[in-house]
mmCIF file of C-alpha atoms and ligand atoms in Angstrom:
data_model
loop_
_atom_site.group_PDB
_atom_site.id
_atom_site.type_symbol
_atom_site.label_atom_id
_atom_site.label_comp_id
_atom_site.label_asym_id
_atom_site.label_seq_id
_atom_site.Cartn_x
_atom_site.Cartn_y
_atom_site.Cartn_z
ATOM 1 C CA MET A 1 -8.899 -19.763 -34.295
ATOM 2 C CA THR A 2 -10.936 -21.363 -31.531
ATOM 3 C CA TYR A 3 -9.809 -24.186 -29.313
ATOM 4 C CA ILE A 4 -11.699 -26.625 -31.505
ATOM 5 C CA ASP A 5 -9.059 -25.806 -34.150
ATOM 6 C CA ILE A 6 -6.147 -26.527 -31.831
ATOM 7 C CA ILE A 7 -5.178 -30.083 -32.695
ATOM 8 C CA GLY A 8 -2.199 -30.575 -30.423
ATOM 9 C CA GLU A 9 -0.374 -33.834 -29.781
ATOM 10 C CA GLU A 10 -0.631 -36.932 -27.608
ATOM 11 C CA ILE A 11 2.258 -37.471 -25.173
ATOM 12 C CA ASN A 12 4.768 -39.534 -27.152
ATOM 13 C CA GLN A 13 7.156 -40.190 -24.289
ATOM 14 C CA LYS A 14 4.607 -42.361 -22.513
ATOM 15 C CA GLU A 15 7.053 -45.186 -22.106
ATOM 16 C CA GLN A 16 9.402 -42.903 -20.228
ATOM 17 C CA TYR A 17 6.672 -41.755 -17.847
ATOM 18 C CA GLN A 18 5.235 -45.214 -17.086
ATOM 19 C CA GLU A 19 7.123 -45.411 -13.805
ATOM 20 C CA GLN A 20 6.854 -43.151 -10.794
ATOM 21 C CA PRO A 21 10.372 -42.005 -9.856
ATOM 22 C CA ALA A 22 11.718 -42.871 -6.422
ATOM 23 C CA ILE A 23 10.588 -39.891 -4.405
ATOM 24 C CA ASN A 24 9.652 -40.292 -0.755
ATOM 25 C CA HIS A 25 9.292 -38.161 2.379
ATOM 26 C CA GLU A 26 13.017 -38.312 3.108
ATOM 27 C CA TRP A 27 13.772 -37.017 -0.370
ATOM 28 C CA LEU A 28 11.224 -34.235 0.041
ATOM 29 C CA LYS A 29 12.635 -33.252 3.426
ATOM 30 C CA LYS A 30 16.142 -33.045 2.002
ATOM 31 C CA ALA A 31 14.995 -31.003 -0.994
ATOM 32 C CA MET A 32 12.947 -28.670 1.202
ATOM 33 C CA ASN A 33 15.809 -28.236 3.688
ATOM 34 C CA HIS A 34 18.082 -27.074 0.904
ATOM 35 C CA VAL A 35 15.615 -24.335 -0.036
ATOM 36 C CA LEU A 36 15.143 -23.292 3.598
ATOM 37 C CA LYS A 37 18.887 -23.192 4.111
ATOM 38 C CA LYS A 38 19.281 -20.884 1.104
ATOM 39 C CA ILE A 39 16.468 -18.639 2.361
ATOM 40 C CA ASP A 40 18.125 -18.474 5.783
ATOM 41 C CA GLN A 41 21.485 -17.569 4.241
ATOM 42 C CA ASN A 42 19.782 -14.690 2.397
ATOM 43 C CA LEU A 43 17.337 -13.525 5.039
ATOM 44 C CA LYS A 44 19.349 -10.718 6.589
ATOM 45 C CA ARG A 45 20.568 -9.288 3.304
ATOM 46 C CA PHE A 46 17.106 -9.378 1.768
ATOM 47 C CA THR A 47 14.952 -8.004 4.565
ATOM 48 C CA HIS A 48 14.581 -4.392 3.400
ATOM 49 C CA ASP A 49 16.172 -4.982 0.003
ATOM 50 C CA PHE A 50 15.123 -7.647 -2.485
ATOM 51 C CA PRO A 51 17.180 -10.077 -4.553
ATOM 52 C CA SER A 52 17.750 -9.032 -8.168
ATOM 53 C CA ALA A 53 15.795 -10.860 -10.890
ATOM 54 C CA SER A 54 18.654 -13.199 -11.659
ATOM 55 C CA THR A 55 22.140 -13.804 -10.347
ATOM 56 C CA GLU A 56 25.486 -12.630 -11.678
ATOM 57 C CA ASN A 57 28.157 -15.261 -11.176
ATOM 58 C CA LEU A 58 25.527 -17.117 -9.150
ATOM 59 C CA GLN A 59 24.998 -14.226 -6.668
ATOM 60 C CA TYR A 60 21.778 -12.238 -6.352
ATOM 61 C CA LYS A 61 22.463 -8.561 -5.837
ATOM 62 C CA ALA A 62 20.411 -6.458 -3.421
ATOM 63 C CA VAL A 63 17.847 -4.106 -4.980
ATOM 64 C CA ASN A 64 15.906 -1.477 -3.096
ATOM 65 C CA GLY A 65 12.137 -2.008 -2.794
ATOM 66 C CA LEU A 66 11.538 1.129 -4.830
ATOM 67 C CA ASP A 67 14.181 0.427 -7.461
ATOM 68 C CA VAL A 68 12.537 -2.610 -8.770
ATOM 69 C CA ASP A 69 11.621 -5.175 -11.381
ATOM 70 C CA TRP A 70 8.750 -7.611 -12.022
ATOM 71 C CA THR A 71 10.243 -10.237 -9.753
ATOM 72 C CA GLU A 72 10.370 -9.018 -6.124
ATOM 73 C CA GLY A 73 7.142 -10.826 -5.242
ATOM 74 C CA PHE A 74 8.838 -14.187 -5.804
ATOM 75 C CA TRP A 75 11.118 -13.548 -2.828
ATOM 76 C CA THR A 76 8.273 -12.497 -0.527
ATOM 77 C CA GLY A 77 6.311 -15.481 -1.843
ATOM 78 C CA MET A 78 9.159 -17.770 -0.840
ATOM 79 C CA LEU A 79 9.072 -16.265 2.654
ATOM 80 C CA TRP A 80 5.345 -16.995 2.886
ATOM 81 C CA LEU A 81 5.910 -20.570 1.724
ATOM 82 C CA ALA A 82 8.691 -20.932 4.314
ATOM 83 C CA TYR A 83 6.357 -19.594 6.992
ATOM 84 C CA GLU A 84 3.658 -22.074 5.970
ATOM 85 C CA VAL A 85 5.909 -25.127 6.081
ATOM 86 C CA THR A 86 7.851 -24.236 9.253
ATOM 87 C CA ASN A 87 5.460 -22.012 11.259
ATOM 88 C CA ASP A 88 8.550 -19.979 12.082
ATOM 89 C CA GLU A 89 7.555 -16.373 12.808
ATOM 90 C CA LYS A 90 10.861 -14.988 11.517
ATOM 91 C CA TYR A 91 9.683 -15.531 7.928
ATOM 92 C CA ARG A 92 6.311 -13.940 8.604
ATOM 93 C CA GLN A 93 7.855 -10.872 10.210
ATOM 94 C CA ILE A 94 10.070 -10.151 7.220
ATOM 95 C CA ALA A 95 7.295 -10.924 4.729
ATOM 96 C CA GLU A 96 5.079 -8.450 6.601
ATOM 97 C CA LEU A 97 7.767 -5.756 6.413
ATOM 98 C CA GLN A 98 7.921 -6.367 2.680
ATOM 99 C CA VAL A 99 4.141 -6.062 2.356
ATOM 100 C CA LYS A 100 4.587 -2.451 3.533
ATOM 101 C CA SER A 101 7.132 -1.884 0.772
ATOM 102 C CA PHE A 102 4.708 -3.321 -1.819
ATOM 103 C CA LYS A 103 1.994 -1.012 -0.471
ATOM 104 C CA GLU A 104 4.261 2.014 -0.810
ATOM 105 C CA ARG A 105 5.266 0.966 -4.315
ATOM 106 C CA ILE A 106 1.689 0.701 -5.560
ATOM 107 C CA GLU A 107 0.612 3.921 -3.841
ATOM 108 C CA LYS A 108 3.504 5.799 -5.440
ATOM 109 C CA GLN A 109 3.111 3.809 -8.671
ATOM 110 C CA VAL A 110 6.805 3.012 -8.926
ATOM 111 C CA LYS A 111 7.487 0.965 -12.084
ATOM 112 C CA THR A 112 3.899 -0.190 -12.224
ATOM 113 C CA ASN A 113 3.498 0.355 -15.982
ATOM 114 C CA THR A 114 3.344 -3.397 -16.546
ATOM 115 C CA HIS A 115 0.955 -6.333 -16.442
ATOM 116 C CA ASP A 116 3.345 -8.050 -14.018
ATOM 117 C CA LEU A 117 1.385 -6.523 -11.151
ATOM 118 C CA GLY A 118 -0.168 -9.991 -10.877
ATOM 119 C CA PHE A 119 3.142 -11.761 -10.265
ATOM 120 C CA LEU A 120 4.163 -9.011 -7.847
ATOM 121 C CA TYR A 121 1.014 -8.704 -5.767
ATOM 122 C CA SER A 122 -0.421 -12.248 -5.808
ATOM 123 C CA LEU A 123 2.668 -13.679 -4.157
ATOM 124 C CA SER A 124 3.452 -10.847 -1.745
ATOM 125 C CA CYS A 125 0.061 -9.461 -0.733
ATOM 126 C CA VAL A 126 -2.770 -11.815 -1.759
ATOM 127 C CA SER A 127 -0.732 -14.496 0.018
ATOM 128 C CA ALA A 128 -0.449 -12.314 3.155
ATOM 129 C CA TYR A 129 -4.177 -11.672 3.130
ATOM 130 C CA LYS A 130 -5.087 -15.318 2.568
ATOM 131 C CA LEU A 131 -2.707 -16.605 5.244
ATOM 132 C CA THR A 132 -3.055 -13.960 7.941
ATOM 133 C CA GLY A 133 -5.966 -11.664 7.014
ATOM 134 C CA ASN A 134 -3.526 -8.721 6.640
ATOM 135 C CA GLN A 135 -5.739 -5.736 5.658
ATOM 136 C CA GLU A 136 -2.881 -3.589 4.413
ATOM 137 C CA ALA A 137 -1.938 -6.386 2.031
ATOM 138 C CA LYS A 138 -5.526 -6.662 0.841
ATOM 139 C CA GLU A 139 -5.644 -2.915 0.127
ATOM 140 C CA ALA A 140 -2.332 -3.011 -1.738
ATOM 141 C CA ALA A 141 -3.424 -5.983 -3.853
ATOM 142 C CA LEU A 142 -6.725 -4.292 -4.729
ATOM 143 C CA LEU A 143 -4.868 -1.142 -5.795
ATOM 144 C CA ALA A 144 -2.686 -3.358 -7.992
ATOM 145 C CA ALA A 145 -5.774 -5.035 -9.488
ATOM 146 C CA ASP A 146 -7.282 -1.610 -10.280
ATOM 147 C CA LEU A 147 -4.100 -0.531 -11.999
ATOM 148 C CA LEU A 148 -3.942 -3.768 -13.972
ATOM 149 C CA MET A 149 -7.491 -3.116 -15.176
ATOM 150 C CA LYS A 150 -6.301 0.154 -16.706
ATOM 151 C CA ARG A 151 -4.106 -1.820 -19.117
ATOM 152 C CA TYR A 152 -7.170 -3.387 -20.758
ATOM 153 C CA HIS A 153 -7.993 -2.521 -24.382
ATOM 154 C CA PRO A 154 -11.763 -3.060 -24.632
ATOM 155 C CA LYS A 155 -11.926 -3.416 -28.419
ATOM 156 C CA ALA A 156 -9.079 -5.950 -28.581
ATOM 157 C CA LYS A 157 -10.231 -7.490 -25.265
ATOM 158 C CA ILE A 158 -6.679 -7.909 -24.011
ATOM 159 C CA ILE A 159 -4.442 -6.586 -21.262
ATOM 160 C CA GLN A 160 -1.362 -4.921 -22.749
ATOM 161 C CA ALA A 161 1.822 -6.410 -21.374
ATOM 162 C CA TRP A 162 4.381 -3.677 -21.282
ATOM 163 C CA GLY A 163 4.828 0.057 -21.494
ATOM 164 C CA ASP A 164 2.561 2.985 -22.082
ATOM 165 C CA LEU A 165 -0.761 2.150 -23.730
ATOM 166 C CA ASN A 166 -0.004 4.625 -26.531
ATOM 167 C CA ASN A 167 3.548 3.446 -27.180
ATOM 168 C CA PRO A 168 3.372 2.183 -30.807
ATOM 169 C CA GLU A 169 5.964 -0.537 -30.169
ATOM 170 C CA GLU A 170 4.000 -2.050 -27.317
ATOM 171 C CA GLN A 171 0.421 -1.088 -28.072
ATOM 172 C CA GLY A 172 -1.969 -4.040 -28.192
ATOM 173 C CA ARG A 173 0.698 -6.603 -27.317
ATOM 174 C CA MET A 174 -0.369 -9.481 -25.104
ATOM 175 C CA ILE A 175 2.026 -12.140 -23.899
ATOM 176 C CA ILE A 176 1.650 -15.707 -22.675
ATOM 177 C CA ASP A 177 3.162 -14.811 -19.273
ATOM 178 C CA CYS A 178 0.019 -12.752 -18.544
ATOM 179 C CA ASN A 179 -1.872 -15.985 -17.846
ATOM 180 C CA LEU A 180 -0.287 -15.866 -14.394
ATOM 181 C CA ASN A 181 -1.234 -12.230 -13.818
ATOM 182 C CA LEU A 182 -4.948 -12.869 -14.230
ATOM 183 C CA PRO A 183 -5.546 -14.641 -10.880
ATOM 184 C CA LEU A 184 -5.075 -11.233 -9.193
ATOM 185 C CA LEU A 185 -8.180 -10.069 -11.057
ATOM 186 C CA TYR A 186 -10.242 -13.172 -10.236
ATOM 187 C CA TRP A 187 -9.290 -12.679 -6.580
ATOM 188 C CA ALA A 188 -10.310 -9.000 -6.734
ATOM 189 C CA SER A 189 -13.748 -10.007 -8.016
ATOM 190 C CA GLU A 190 -14.091 -12.514 -5.201
ATOM 191 C CA VAL A 191 -13.215 -10.077 -2.418
ATOM 192 C CA THR A 192 -15.057 -7.028 -3.766
ATOM 193 C CA GLY A 193 -18.065 -8.823 -5.260
ATOM 194 C CA ASP A 194 -17.507 -6.730 -8.413
ATOM 195 C CA ARG A 195 -17.579 -8.865 -11.560
ATOM 196 C CA LYS A 196 -15.676 -6.381 -13.733
ATOM 197 C CA TYR A 197 -12.272 -7.860 -12.819
ATOM 198 C CA PHE A 198 -13.455 -11.374 -13.641
ATOM 199 C CA ASP A 199 -14.847 -10.257 -17.011
ATOM 200 C CA VAL A 200 -11.601 -8.592 -18.070
ATOM 201 C CA ALA A 201 -9.521 -11.617 -17.016
ATOM 202 C CA SER A 202 -11.789 -14.076 -18.764
ATOM 203 C CA ASN A 203 -11.938 -11.964 -21.961
ATOM 204 C CA HIS A 204 -8.150 -11.801 -21.998
ATOM 205 C CA ILE A 205 -7.647 -15.528 -21.509
ATOM 206 C CA HIS A 206 -10.032 -16.340 -24.337
ATOM 207 C CA GLN A 207 -8.133 -14.012 -26.683
ATOM 208 C CA ALA A 208 -4.900 -15.707 -25.575
ATOM 209 C CA VAL A 209 -6.402 -19.097 -26.442
ATOM 210 C CA LYS A 210 -7.500 -17.823 -29.796
ATOM 211 C CA TYR A 211 -4.319 -16.074 -30.895
ATOM 212 C CA ILE A 212 -1.322 -17.032 -28.739
ATOM 213 C CA VAL A 213 -1.805 -20.791 -28.995
ATOM 214 C CA ARG A 214 -0.910 -22.252 -32.372
ATOM 215 C CA LYS A 215 -2.715 -25.136 -34.039
ATOM 216 C CA ASP A 216 -0.137 -27.680 -32.812
ATOM 217 C CA SER A 217 -0.585 -26.314 -29.246
ATOM 218 C CA SER A 218 2.793 -24.625 -29.155
ATOM 219 C CA THR A 219 2.643 -20.937 -28.221
ATOM 220 C CA PHE A 220 3.816 -17.582 -29.447
ATOM 221 C CA HIS A 221 5.547 -15.607 -26.732
ATOM 222 C CA THR A 222 3.711 -12.408 -27.675
ATOM 223 C CA PHE A 223 0.889 -11.421 -30.014
ATOM 224 C CA TYR A 224 -0.142 -7.988 -31.302
ATOM 225 C CA MET A 225 -3.770 -6.940 -31.623
ATOM 226 C CA ASP A 226 -5.139 -3.859 -33.354
ATOM 227 C CA VAL A 227 -6.620 -1.870 -30.483
ATOM 228 C CA GLU A 228 -8.839 0.218 -32.778
ATOM 229 C CA THR A 229 -10.465 -2.601 -34.751
ATOM 230 C CA GLY A 230 -9.895 -5.507 -32.338
ATOM 231 C CA GLU A 231 -8.392 -7.537 -35.210
ATOM 232 C CA PRO A 232 -5.364 -9.839 -34.707
ATOM 233 C CA ILE A 233 -2.072 -8.646 -36.223
ATOM 234 C CA GLU A 234 0.789 -11.096 -35.688
ATOM 235 C CA GLY A 235 2.727 -13.290 -33.288
ATOM 236 C CA LYS A 236 6.264 -12.208 -32.333
ATOM 237 C CA THR A 237 8.782 -13.574 -29.950
ATOM 238 C CA HIS A 238 10.551 -11.521 -27.315
ATOM 239 C CA GLN A 239 12.556 -14.098 -25.387
ATOM 240 C CA GLY A 240 12.357 -17.128 -27.641
ATOM 241 C CA TYR A 241 14.732 -18.191 -30.422
ATOM 242 C CA SER A 242 12.491 -17.020 -33.288
ATOM 243 C CA ASP A 243 8.946 -15.905 -34.009
ATOM 244 C CA ASP A 244 7.940 -19.420 -35.026
ATOM 245 C CA SER A 245 9.867 -21.398 -32.407
ATOM 246 C CA CYS A 246 8.446 -22.106 -28.967
ATOM 247 C CA TRP A 247 10.080 -20.382 -25.990
ATOM 248 C CA SER A 248 10.198 -23.022 -23.245
ATOM 249 C CA ARG A 249 9.262 -20.768 -20.353
ATOM 250 C CA GLY A 250 6.417 -19.320 -22.385
ATOM 251 C CA GLN A 251 5.048 -22.826 -22.934
ATOM 252 C CA ALA A 252 5.386 -23.423 -19.172
ATOM 253 C CA TRP A 253 3.493 -20.178 -18.445
ATOM 254 C CA GLY A 254 0.845 -21.655 -20.762
ATOM 255 C CA ILE A 255 0.695 -24.997 -18.948
ATOM 256 C CA TYR A 256 0.282 -23.437 -15.524
ATOM 257 C CA GLY A 257 -1.634 -20.353 -16.622
ATOM 258 C CA PHE A 258 -4.379 -22.061 -18.606
ATOM 259 C CA ALA A 259 -4.882 -24.471 -15.685
ATOM 260 C CA LEU A 260 -5.182 -21.561 -13.221
ATOM 261 C CA ASN A 261 -7.669 -19.807 -15.457
ATOM 262 C CA TYR A 262 -9.700 -23.016 -15.556
ATOM 263 C CA VAL A 263 -9.778 -22.991 -11.743
ATOM 264 C CA TYR A 264 -11.450 -19.570 -11.701
ATOM 265 C CA THR A 265 -13.623 -19.702 -14.825
ATOM 266 C CA LYS A 266 -14.555 -23.408 -14.627
ATOM 267 C CA ASP A 267 -14.297 -23.458 -18.423
ATOM 268 C CA VAL A 268 -13.283 -27.088 -18.959
ATOM 269 C CA SER A 269 -11.845 -26.337 -22.393
ATOM 270 C CA LEU A 270 -9.079 -24.367 -20.643
ATOM 271 C CA LEU A 271 -8.104 -27.489 -18.707
ATOM 272 C CA GLU A 272 -8.125 -29.501 -21.933
ATOM 273 C CA LEU A 273 -5.963 -26.857 -23.562
ATOM 274 C CA SER A 274 -3.547 -26.901 -20.659
ATOM 275 C CA LYS A 275 -3.118 -30.659 -21.249
ATOM 276 C CA LYS A 276 -2.357 -30.112 -24.936
ATOM 277 C CA VAL A 277 0.159 -27.399 -24.139
ATOM 278 C CA THR A 278 1.738 -29.790 -21.619
ATOM 279 C CA ASN A 279 1.974 -32.600 -24.182
ATOM 280 C CA TYR A 280 3.839 -30.343 -26.603
ATOM 281 C CA PHE A 281 6.266 -29.434 -23.811
ATOM 282 C CA LEU A 282 6.825 -33.018 -22.610
ATOM 283 C CA ASN A 283 7.371 -34.263 -26.163
ATOM 284 C CA ARG A 284 10.368 -31.969 -26.545
ATOM 285 C CA LEU A 285 12.266 -32.646 -23.336
ATOM 286 C CA PRO A 286 15.861 -33.853 -23.500
ATOM 287 C CA GLU A 287 17.312 -36.935 -21.838
ATOM 288 C CA ASP A 288 17.364 -35.498 -18.303
ATOM 289 C CA ASP A 289 13.819 -34.037 -18.598
ATOM 290 C CA VAL A 290 14.852 -30.394 -18.033
ATOM 291 C CA CYS A 291 14.073 -28.160 -21.015
ATOM 292 C CA TYR A 292 16.540 -26.116 -22.991
ATOM 293 C CA TRP A 293 15.603 -22.404 -23.096
ATOM 294 C CA ASP A 294 13.687 -22.860 -26.357
ATOM 295 C CA LEU A 295 11.912 -26.107 -27.235
ATOM 296 C CA ILE A 296 13.515 -25.999 -30.683
ATOM 297 C CA PHE A 297 16.749 -27.174 -29.034
ATOM 298 C CA THR A 298 17.671 -30.600 -27.837
ATOM 299 C CA ASP A 299 20.723 -32.554 -26.648
ATOM 300 C CA GLY A 300 23.750 -31.839 -28.824
ATOM 301 C CA ASP A 301 22.674 -28.300 -29.771
ATOM 302 C CA LYS A 302 25.053 -26.779 -27.196
ATOM 303 C CA GLN A 303 22.418 -24.460 -25.759
ATOM 304 C CA GLU A 304 21.612 -23.591 -22.141
ATOM 305 C CA ARG A 305 18.787 -25.118 -20.108
ATOM 306 C CA ASP A 306 16.050 -23.136 -18.494
ATOM 307 C CA SER A 307 15.511 -24.857 -15.162
ATOM 308 C CA SER A 308 12.934 -22.179 -14.255
ATOM 309 C CA GLY A 309 10.702 -23.234 -17.153
ATOM 310 C CA ALA A 310 10.929 -26.809 -15.884
ATOM 311 C CA ALA A 311 9.878 -25.769 -12.356
ATOM 312 C CA ILE A 312 6.922 -23.731 -13.653
ATOM 313 C CA ALA A 313 5.767 -26.664 -15.804
ATOM 314 C CA VAL A 314 5.910 -28.976 -12.765
ATOM 315 C CA CYS A 315 3.642 -26.634 -10.768
ATOM 316 C CA GLY A 316 1.304 -26.486 -13.748
ATOM 317 C CA MET A 317 1.091 -30.263 -14.046
ATOM 318 C CA LEU A 318 0.531 -30.630 -10.305
ATOM 319 C CA GLU A 319 -2.362 -28.168 -10.627
ATOM 320 C CA ILE A 320 -3.834 -29.957 -13.680
ATOM 321 C CA LEU A 321 -3.741 -33.252 -11.769
ATOM 322 C CA LYS A 322 -6.008 -31.836 -9.056
ATOM 323 C CA HIS A 323 -8.793 -31.356 -11.600
ATOM 324 C CA LEU A 324 -8.599 -34.357 -13.908
ATOM 325 C CA PRO A 325 -11.236 -37.066 -13.583
ATOM 326 C CA LEU A 326 -9.968 -40.127 -11.704
ATOM 327 C CA LEU A 327 -10.026 -42.192 -14.878
ATOM 328 C CA ASP A 328 -8.305 -39.678 -17.119
ATOM 329 C CA THR A 329 -5.941 -41.815 -19.165
ATOM 330 C CA ASP A 330 -3.149 -39.220 -19.122
ATOM 331 C CA SER A 331 -3.075 -38.365 -15.433
ATOM 332 C CA MET A 332 -0.534 -41.071 -14.556
ATOM 333 C CA TYR A 333 1.850 -39.639 -17.170
ATOM 334 C CA TYR A 334 1.505 -36.088 -15.901
ATOM 335 C CA LYS A 335 2.150 -37.207 -12.345
ATOM 336 C CA ASN A 336 5.201 -39.256 -13.294
ATOM 337 C CA ALA A 337 6.495 -36.541 -15.621
ATOM 338 C CA ALA A 338 6.121 -33.839 -12.959
ATOM 339 C CA LEU A 339 7.936 -35.942 -10.360
ATOM 340 C CA THR A 340 10.635 -37.002 -12.831
ATOM 341 C CA ILE A 341 11.381 -33.378 -13.754
ATOM 342 C CA LEU A 342 11.386 -32.337 -10.101
ATOM 343 C CA LYS A 343 13.752 -35.159 -9.182
ATOM 344 C CA SER A 344 16.061 -34.205 -12.019
ATOM 345 C CA LEU A 345 16.047 -30.581 -10.825
ATOM 346 C CA GLU A 346 16.869 -31.666 -7.290
ATOM 347 C CA GLU A 347 19.642 -34.042 -8.384
ATOM 348 C CA HIS A 348 21.359 -32.023 -11.083
ATOM 349 C CA TYR A 349 20.252 -28.392 -10.885
ATOM 350 C CA THR A 350 20.446 -27.255 -7.267
ATOM 351 C CA THR A 351 23.140 -25.003 -5.870
ATOM 352 C CA SER A 352 25.804 -26.072 -3.410
ATOM 353 C CA GLU A 353 25.407 -25.363 0.294
ATOM 354 C CA THR A 354 28.026 -22.604 0.236
ATOM 355 C CA GLU A 355 27.102 -18.937 0.328
ATOM 356 C CA GLU A 356 29.072 -18.438 -2.892
ATOM 357 C CA GLU A 357 25.923 -19.526 -4.703
ATOM 358 C CA ASN A 358 22.967 -17.757 -3.124
ATOM 359 C CA GLY A 359 20.170 -19.032 -5.348
ATOM 360 C CA VAL A 360 18.387 -22.372 -5.192
ATOM 361 C CA LEU A 361 18.293 -23.617 -8.793
ATOM 362 C CA LEU A 362 21.184 -23.430 -11.224
ATOM 363 C CA HIS A 363 21.038 -23.178 -15.023
ATOM 364 C CA SER A 364 18.228 -20.879 -15.962
ATOM 365 C CA VAL A 365 18.099 -18.363 -18.792
ATOM 366 C CA TYR A 366 16.358 -15.028 -18.301
ATOM 367 C CA ASN A 367 16.708 -13.511 -21.776
ATOM 368 C CA LYS A 368 19.209 -15.103 -24.110
ATOM 369 C CA GLY A 369 18.717 -12.595 -26.953
ATOM 370 C CA ARG A 370 19.507 -9.668 -24.687
ATOM 371 C CA GLY A 371 22.311 -11.436 -22.864
ATOM 372 C CA MET A 372 20.525 -11.327 -19.509
ATOM 373 C CA GLY A 373 20.836 -13.975 -16.798
ATOM 374 C CA ILE A 374 22.256 -16.738 -18.991
ATOM 375 C CA ASP A 375 23.011 -19.960 -17.127
ATOM 376 C CA GLU A 376 22.347 -18.297 -13.779
ATOM 377 C CA SER A 377 19.848 -18.682 -10.949
ATOM 378 C CA CYS A 378 16.646 -16.677 -11.244
ATOM 379 C CA LEU A 379 14.199 -15.671 -8.568
ATOM 380 C CA TRP A 380 11.096 -17.126 -10.208
ATOM 381 C CA GLY A 381 12.842 -20.453 -10.821
ATOM 382 C CA ASP A 382 13.669 -20.657 -7.112
ATOM 383 C CA TYR A 383 10.110 -19.704 -6.193
ATOM 384 C CA TYR A 384 8.392 -22.274 -8.460
ATOM 385 C CA TYR A 385 10.757 -25.044 -7.399
ATOM 386 C CA PHE A 386 9.844 -24.310 -3.778
ATOM 387 C CA GLU A 387 6.132 -24.095 -4.641
ATOM 388 C CA ALA A 388 6.349 -27.508 -6.335
ATOM 389 C CA LEU A 389 7.940 -29.034 -3.221
ATOM 390 C CA VAL A 390 5.300 -27.453 -0.991
ATOM 391 C CA ARG A 391 2.602 -28.847 -3.286
ATOM 392 C CA LEU A 392 4.051 -32.332 -2.639
ATOM 393 C CA SER A 393 4.075 -31.799 1.108
ATOM 394 C CA LYS A 394 0.516 -30.602 1.805
ATOM 395 C CA ALA A 395 -2.837 -29.620 0.327
ATOM 396 C CA TRP A 396 -1.517 -26.173 -0.495
ATOM 397 C CA GLY A 397 -3.926 -23.211 -0.658
ATOM 398 C CA MET A 398 -2.718 -21.271 -3.698
ATOM 399 C CA TYR A 399 -1.603 -17.646 -3.499
ATOM 400 C CA TRP A 400 -2.603 -17.344 -7.179
HETATM 401 N N1 LIG B 1 7.724 -12.941 -17.385
HETATM 402 C C1 LIG B 1 9.017 -12.687 -17.889
HETATM 403 C C2 LIG B 1 9.840 -13.906 -18.032
HETATM 404 O O1 LIG B 1 9.355 -15.019 -17.880
HETATM 405 O O2 LIG B 1 11.021 -13.764 -18.283
#
């Protein structure tokens, strides 16, 4: 399939997104202060240790920098965002300490057998380099980019998501989340002048367009390729409800990820695709505009929300808006939809001020099928919510 074959949908909730919700500077300040307060409550505990991927009973546990997951970068990324919006050196100092831990992790290759090196190193180290010129961070991020390159299957033209490249269960599997790992490679091409990183990233994204996106512009979570012949095999879910349903966070990774890949490749069809993926997402939102964990569910199905998917989608729409022509007929809807979702998150999905709840956003689902992080806070949800607020407050230079 090529993108010409992807038909997609128009936004059918246009009536709902005619009006811009009441969001002003006071609202933004209040929302931002809540995030900063939560960061401050956690700062001491998560200086040398990191918060776990998601909470248990609404509490992040402390994990050591070398006993880790795919998510630690979201915490360091939040510290960099906090530093940017406050200019307070305390955030920078701790973020810089954490850069050293990321450097050690990549040098020792601790749990680096994953494509999530992009999530980890874009937010912790590319950010540090872009904001402060930190050379150690640059070196660590380039080591991560080199390791990510090793996950590329040249015949299938994809980066394998998880596990050993010869593991039959994982071999040739690409996943929609990888869209967000590719900016690390585009950045590596920019800073080294070596085009090989760019070529691998752009080959991967075009395979994702071809095989992960379905004709109606919904997405498979994961898709297997034959690494010997380069032929497509089949789409499979990992975190969604079923192989043919649409995992909400996956669709959100698609919205944001295809837009980011447009930014680096300048392939306008990726921006168009990102719009179609967005329309599918918006058309399946419930009454309060915050998605359930799979888009197959709606109000009355007694399922949990995934507030993190909502926050990712908002960042994606805010990025799309930066690139649409002034007269694009849909841009008003994307703007109003993004702000409506964000307002709903702020009003109904944020934690209380008490330290009993140490995350920012409530009601996310990490992995329903495996019973992980159900109706809890998760680190990436907190990060993307903060990124969305920062995007409203200034012309933000992306870490991606
Ligand atoms: N990238 C893994 C997840 O979204 O849960």
